[in-house]
Amino acid sequence: MAQAKRPNRTFEGRKTQALGRAGQGMNLSGPRIRQARLDRNPQWSQEELSQAVAERFGLELSATTISKIERAERSMYDFELRALCAVLHLDANAVLDLPHPVSQPAGEQ
């Protein structure tokens, strides 16, 4: 039997964009999410992380989806990053490799 052809998801006039730097895949934070999950004591499986996110935020992220995020094969929405960081007790700025906000001197805005 012939294999189904994947749909062409490119649109006329739309330029393709590289996401992240070469070799980084679809997100920057997936490997840090994975490391935090593995560093827990006791260590969580992807299924346990999925259940924790569902219980705390009502967000459905399957173990397969988490695996793809961790391998940077899938991008993630900001609310997914927020939920994963909260459950794993991570600072989102650190996960995204962003500097912490610098406080402004009094009187300046």
mmCIF file with all atom_site columns, C-alpha atoms in Angstrom:
data_model
loop_
_atom_site.group_PDB
_atom_site.id
_atom_site.type_symbol
_atom_site.label_atom_id
_atom_site.label_alt_id
_atom_site.label_comp_id
_atom_site.label_asym_id
_atom_site.label_entity_id
_atom_site.label_seq_id
_atom_site.pdbx_PDB_ins_code
_atom_site.Cartn_x
_atom_site.Cartn_y
_atom_site.Cartn_z
_atom_site.occupancy
_atom_site.B_iso_or_equiv
_atom_site.pdbx_formal_charge
_atom_site.auth_seq_id
_atom_site.auth_comp_id
_atom_site.auth_asym_id
_atom_site.auth_atom_id
_atom_site.pdbx_PDB_model_num
ATOM 1   C CA . MET A 1 1   ? 0.000  0.000  0.000  1.00 0.00 ? 1   MET A CA 1
ATOM 2   C CA . ALA A 1 2   ? 1.308  3.473  -0.870 1.00 0.00 ? 2   ALA A CA 1
ATOM 3   C CA . GLN A 1 3   ? 2.292  5.741  1.973  1.00 0.00 ? 3   GLN A CA 1
ATOM 4   C CA . ALA A 1 4   ? 0.186  8.891  2.423  1.00 0.00 ? 4   ALA A CA 1
ATOM 5   C CA . LYS A 1 5   ? 1.864  12.035 1.164  1.00 0.00 ? 5   LYS A CA 1
ATOM 6   C CA . ARG A 1 6   ? 2.525  14.701 3.817  1.00 0.00 ? 6   ARG A CA 1
ATOM 7   C CA . PRO A 1 7   ? 0.730  17.958 3.104  1.00 0.00 ? 7   PRO A CA 1
ATOM 8   C CA . ASN A 1 8   ? 2.804  20.890 1.908  1.00 0.00 ? 8   ASN A CA 1
ATOM 9   C CA . ARG A 1 9   ? 2.563  23.457 4.692  1.00 0.00 ? 9   ARG A CA 1
ATOM 10  C CA . THR A 1 10  ? 4.419  26.227 2.906  1.00 0.00 ? 10  THR A CA 1
ATOM 11  C CA . PHE A 1 11  ? 2.457  29.197 1.693  1.00 0.00 ? 11  PHE A CA 1
ATOM 12  C CA . GLU A 1 12  ? 3.120  31.177 -1.440 1.00 0.00 ? 12  GLU A CA 1
ATOM 13  C CA . GLY A 1 13  ? 5.016  34.376 -0.688 1.00 0.00 ? 13  GLY A CA 1
ATOM 14  C CA . ARG A 1 14  ? 5.995  33.263 2.805  1.00 0.00 ? 14  ARG A CA 1
ATOM 15  C CA . LYS A 1 15  ? 9.682  32.970 3.553  1.00 0.00 ? 15  LYS A CA 1
ATOM 16  C CA . THR A 1 16  ? 10.964 30.156 5.708  1.00 0.00 ? 16  THR A CA 1
ATOM 17  C CA . GLN A 1 17  ? 12.598 31.190 8.958  1.00 0.00 ? 17  GLN A CA 1
ATOM 18  C CA . ALA A 1 18  ? 15.392 29.482 10.783 1.00 0.00 ? 18  ALA A CA 1
ATOM 19  C CA . LEU A 1 19  ? 14.445 28.927 14.403 1.00 0.00 ? 19  LEU A CA 1
ATOM 20  C CA . GLY A 1 20  ? 17.332 29.467 16.769 1.00 0.00 ? 20  GLY A CA 1
ATOM 21  C CA . ARG A 1 21  ? 20.941 28.957 15.809 1.00 0.00 ? 21  ARG A CA 1
ATOM 22  C CA . ALA A 1 22  ? 22.086 26.115 13.598 1.00 0.00 ? 22  ALA A CA 1
ATOM 23  C CA . GLY A 1 23  ? 21.699 22.784 15.341 1.00 0.00 ? 23  GLY A CA 1
ATOM 24  C CA . GLN A 1 24  ? 19.447 24.078 18.125 1.00 0.00 ? 24  GLN A CA 1
ATOM 25  C CA . GLY A 1 25  ? 16.193 22.787 16.725 1.00 0.00 ? 25  GLY A CA 1
ATOM 26  C CA . MET A 1 26  ? 12.753 24.138 17.487 1.00 0.00 ? 26  MET A CA 1
ATOM 27  C CA . ASN A 1 27  ? 13.405 25.574 20.955 1.00 0.00 ? 27  ASN A CA 1
ATOM 28  C CA . LEU A 1 28  ? 16.268 26.692 23.161 1.00 0.00 ? 28  LEU A CA 1
ATOM 29  C CA . SER A 1 29  ? 14.981 25.482 26.500 1.00 0.00 ? 29  SER A CA 1
ATOM 30  C CA . GLY A 1 30  ? 14.127 21.813 25.894 1.00 0.00 ? 30  GLY A CA 1
ATOM 31  C CA . PRO A 1 31  ? 17.521 20.434 26.970 1.00 0.00 ? 31  PRO A CA 1
ATOM 32  C CA . ARG A 1 32  ? 17.376 22.531 30.170 1.00 0.00 ? 32  ARG A CA 1
ATOM 33  C CA . ILE A 1 33  ? 13.863 21.235 30.893 1.00 0.00 ? 33  ILE A CA 1
ATOM 34  C CA . ARG A 1 34  ? 15.143 17.668 30.460 1.00 0.00 ? 34  ARG A CA 1
ATOM 35  C CA . GLN A 1 35  ? 18.116 18.252 32.745 1.00 0.00 ? 35  GLN A CA 1
ATOM 36  C CA . ALA A 1 36  ? 15.888 19.732 35.449 1.00 0.00 ? 36  ALA A CA 1
ATOM 37  C CA . ARG A 1 37  ? 13.532 16.745 35.208 1.00 0.00 ? 37  ARG A CA 1
ATOM 38  C CA . LEU A 1 38  ? 16.443 14.323 35.535 1.00 0.00 ? 38  LEU A CA 1
ATOM 39  C CA . ASP A 1 39  ? 18.034 16.322 38.382 1.00 0.00 ? 39  ASP A CA 1
ATOM 40  C CA . ARG A 1 40  ? 14.938 16.013 40.573 1.00 0.00 ? 40  ARG A CA 1
ATOM 41  C CA . ASN A 1 41  ? 15.174 13.797 43.604 1.00 0.00 ? 41  ASN A CA 1
ATOM 42  C CA . PRO A 1 42  ? 13.406 11.467 43.070 1.00 0.00 ? 42  PRO A CA 1
ATOM 43  C CA . GLN A 1 43  ? 13.871 11.714 39.322 1.00 0.00 ? 43  GLN A CA 1
ATOM 44  C CA . TRP A 1 44  ? 10.672 12.131 37.261 1.00 0.00 ? 44  TRP A CA 1
ATOM 45  C CA . SER A 1 45  ? 9.816  10.261 34.106 1.00 0.00 ? 45  SER A CA 1
ATOM 46  C CA . GLN A 1 46  ? 8.311  12.201 31.227 1.00 0.00 ? 46  GLN A CA 1
ATOM 47  C CA . GLU A 1 47  ? 4.962  10.641 32.117 1.00 0.00 ? 47  GLU A CA 1
ATOM 48  C CA . GLU A 1 48  ? 5.240  11.882 35.725 1.00 0.00 ? 48  GLU A CA 1
ATOM 49  C CA . LEU A 1 49  ? 6.089  15.385 34.492 1.00 0.00 ? 49  LEU A CA 1
ATOM 50  C CA . SER A 1 50  ? 3.091  15.211 32.168 1.00 0.00 ? 50  SER A CA 1
ATOM 51  C CA . GLN A 1 51  ? 0.825  14.255 35.079 1.00 0.00 ? 51  GLN A CA 1
ATOM 52  C CA . ALA A 1 52  ? 2.209  17.021 37.311 1.00 0.00 ? 52  ALA A CA 1
ATOM 53  C CA . VAL A 1 53  ? 1.568  19.670 34.635 1.00 0.00 ? 53  VAL A CA 1
ATOM 54  C CA . ALA A 1 54  ? -1.959 18.319 34.094 1.00 0.00 ? 54  ALA A CA 1
ATOM 55  C CA . GLU A 1 55  ? -2.757 18.289 37.823 1.00 0.00 ? 55  GLU A CA 1
ATOM 56  C CA . ARG A 1 56  ? -1.410 21.757 38.567 1.00 0.00 ? 56  ARG A CA 1
ATOM 57  C CA . PHE A 1 57  ? -2.374 23.624 35.381 1.00 0.00 ? 57  PHE A CA 1
ATOM 58  C CA . GLY A 1 58  ? -4.926 21.429 33.610 1.00 0.00 ? 58  GLY A CA 1
ATOM 59  C CA . LEU A 1 59  ? -2.577 21.453 30.625 1.00 0.00 ? 59  LEU A CA 1
ATOM 60  C CA . GLU A 1 60  ? -2.416 18.338 28.457 1.00 0.00 ? 60  GLU A CA 1
ATOM 61  C CA . LEU A 1 61  ? 1.219  17.667 27.537 1.00 0.00 ? 61  LEU A CA 1
ATOM 62  C CA . SER A 1 62  ? 1.721  13.989 26.771 1.00 0.00 ? 62  SER A CA 1
ATOM 63  C CA . ALA A 1 63  ? 4.969  12.207 27.565 1.00 0.00 ? 63  ALA A CA 1
ATOM 64  C CA . THR A 1 64  ? 5.589  12.063 23.809 1.00 0.00 ? 64  THR A CA 1
ATOM 65  C CA . THR A 1 65  ? 5.146  15.824 23.530 1.00 0.00 ? 65  THR A CA 1
ATOM 66  C CA . ILE A 1 66  ? 7.518  16.401 26.449 1.00 0.00 ? 66  ILE A CA 1
ATOM 67  C CA . SER A 1 67  ? 10.051 14.114 24.777 1.00 0.00 ? 67  SER A CA 1
ATOM 68  C CA . LYS A 1 68  ? 9.857  16.153 21.568 1.00 0.00 ? 68  LYS A CA 1
ATOM 69  C CA . ILE A 1 69  ? 10.209 19.412 23.521 1.00 0.00 ? 69  ILE A CA 1
ATOM 70  C CA . GLU A 1 70  ? 13.245 18.074 25.388 1.00 0.00 ? 70  GLU A CA 1
ATOM 71  C CA . ARG A 1 71  ? 14.894 16.986 22.122 1.00 0.00 ? 71  ARG A CA 1
ATOM 72  C CA . ALA A 1 72  ? 14.043 20.402 20.573 1.00 0.00 ? 72  ALA A CA 1
ATOM 73  C CA . GLU A 1 73  ? 11.952 18.684 17.897 1.00 0.00 ? 73  GLU A CA 1
ATOM 74  C CA . ARG A 1 74  ? 8.890  20.702 18.892 1.00 0.00 ? 74  ARG A CA 1
ATOM 75  C CA . SER A 1 75  ? 8.509  24.352 19.720 1.00 0.00 ? 75  SER A CA 1
ATOM 76  C CA . MET A 1 76  ? 6.476  25.295 22.752 1.00 0.00 ? 76  MET A CA 1
ATOM 77  C CA . TYR A 1 77  ? 4.089  28.040 23.656 1.00 0.00 ? 77  TYR A CA 1
ATOM 78  C CA . ASP A 1 78  ? 4.878  30.516 26.385 1.00 0.00 ? 78  ASP A CA 1
ATOM 79  C CA . PHE A 1 79  ? 2.166  29.064 28.635 1.00 0.00 ? 79  PHE A CA 1
ATOM 80  C CA . GLU A 1 80  ? 3.681  25.587 28.231 1.00 0.00 ? 80  GLU A CA 1
ATOM 81  C CA . LEU A 1 81  ? 7.116  26.907 29.182 1.00 0.00 ? 81  LEU A CA 1
ATOM 82  C CA . ARG A 1 82  ? 5.603  28.693 32.171 1.00 0.00 ? 82  ARG A CA 1
ATOM 83  C CA . ALA A 1 83  ? 3.866  25.513 33.364 1.00 0.00 ? 83  ALA A CA 1
ATOM 84  C CA . LEU A 1 84  ? 6.962  23.341 32.930 1.00 0.00 ? 84  LEU A CA 1
ATOM 85  C CA . CYS A 1 85  ? 9.125  25.886 34.763 1.00 0.00 ? 85  CYS A CA 1
ATOM 86  C CA . ALA A 1 86  ? 6.644  26.185 37.624 1.00 0.00 ? 86  ALA A CA 1
ATOM 87  C CA . VAL A 1 87  ? 6.315  22.426 38.106 1.00 0.00 ? 87  VAL A CA 1
ATOM 88  C CA . LEU A 1 88  ? 10.087 21.925 37.946 1.00 0.00 ? 88  LEU A CA 1
ATOM 89  C CA . HIS A 1 89  ? 10.777 25.009 40.135 1.00 0.00 ? 89  HIS A CA 1
ATOM 90  C CA . LEU A 1 90  ? 12.832 26.709 37.421 1.00 0.00 ? 90  LEU A CA 1
ATOM 91  C CA . ASP A 1 91  ? 13.361 30.365 36.620 1.00 0.00 ? 91  ASP A CA 1
ATOM 92  C CA . ALA A 1 92  ? 12.079 30.936 33.068 1.00 0.00 ? 92  ALA A CA 1
ATOM 93  C CA . ASN A 1 93  ? 14.806 33.540 32.438 1.00 0.00 ? 93  ASN A CA 1
ATOM 94  C CA . ALA A 1 94  ? 17.482 30.986 33.294 1.00 0.00 ? 94  ALA A CA 1
ATOM 95  C CA . VAL A 1 95  ? 15.831 28.323 31.131 1.00 0.00 ? 95  VAL A CA 1
ATOM 96  C CA . LEU A 1 96  ? 15.758 30.752 28.206 1.00 0.00 ? 96  LEU A CA 1
ATOM 97  C CA . ASP A 1 97  ? 19.322 31.835 28.991 1.00 0.00 ? 97  ASP A CA 1
ATOM 98  C CA . LEU A 1 98  ? 18.192 35.439 29.456 1.00 0.00 ? 98  LEU A CA 1
ATOM 99  C CA . PRO A 1 99  ? 19.807 37.876 31.867 1.00 0.00 ? 99  PRO A CA 1
ATOM 100 C CA . HIS A 1 100 ? 17.765 38.701 34.926 1.00 0.00 ? 100 HIS A CA 1
ATOM 101 C CA . PRO A 1 101 ? 15.939 42.011 34.679 1.00 0.00 ? 101 PRO A CA 1
ATOM 102 C CA . VAL A 1 102 ? 18.062 44.893 35.890 1.00 0.00 ? 102 VAL A CA 1
ATOM 103 C CA . SER A 1 103 ? 16.291 47.032 38.434 1.00 0.00 ? 103 SER A CA 1
ATOM 104 C CA . GLN A 1 104 ? 16.184 50.698 37.593 1.00 0.00 ? 104 GLN A CA 1
ATOM 105 C CA . PRO A 1 105 ? 17.483 53.324 39.993 1.00 0.00 ? 105 PRO A CA 1
ATOM 106 C CA . ALA A 1 106 ? 14.839 55.031 42.098 1.00 0.00 ? 106 ALA A CA 1
ATOM 107 C CA . GLY A 1 107 ? 13.057 57.826 40.269 1.00 0.00 ? 107 GLY A CA 1
ATOM 108 C CA . GLU A 1 108 ? 13.725 56.482 36.766 1.00 0.00 ? 108 GLU A CA 1
ATOM 109 C CA . GLN A 1 109 ? 11.138 54.751 34.626 1.00 0.00 ? 109 GLN A CA 1
#
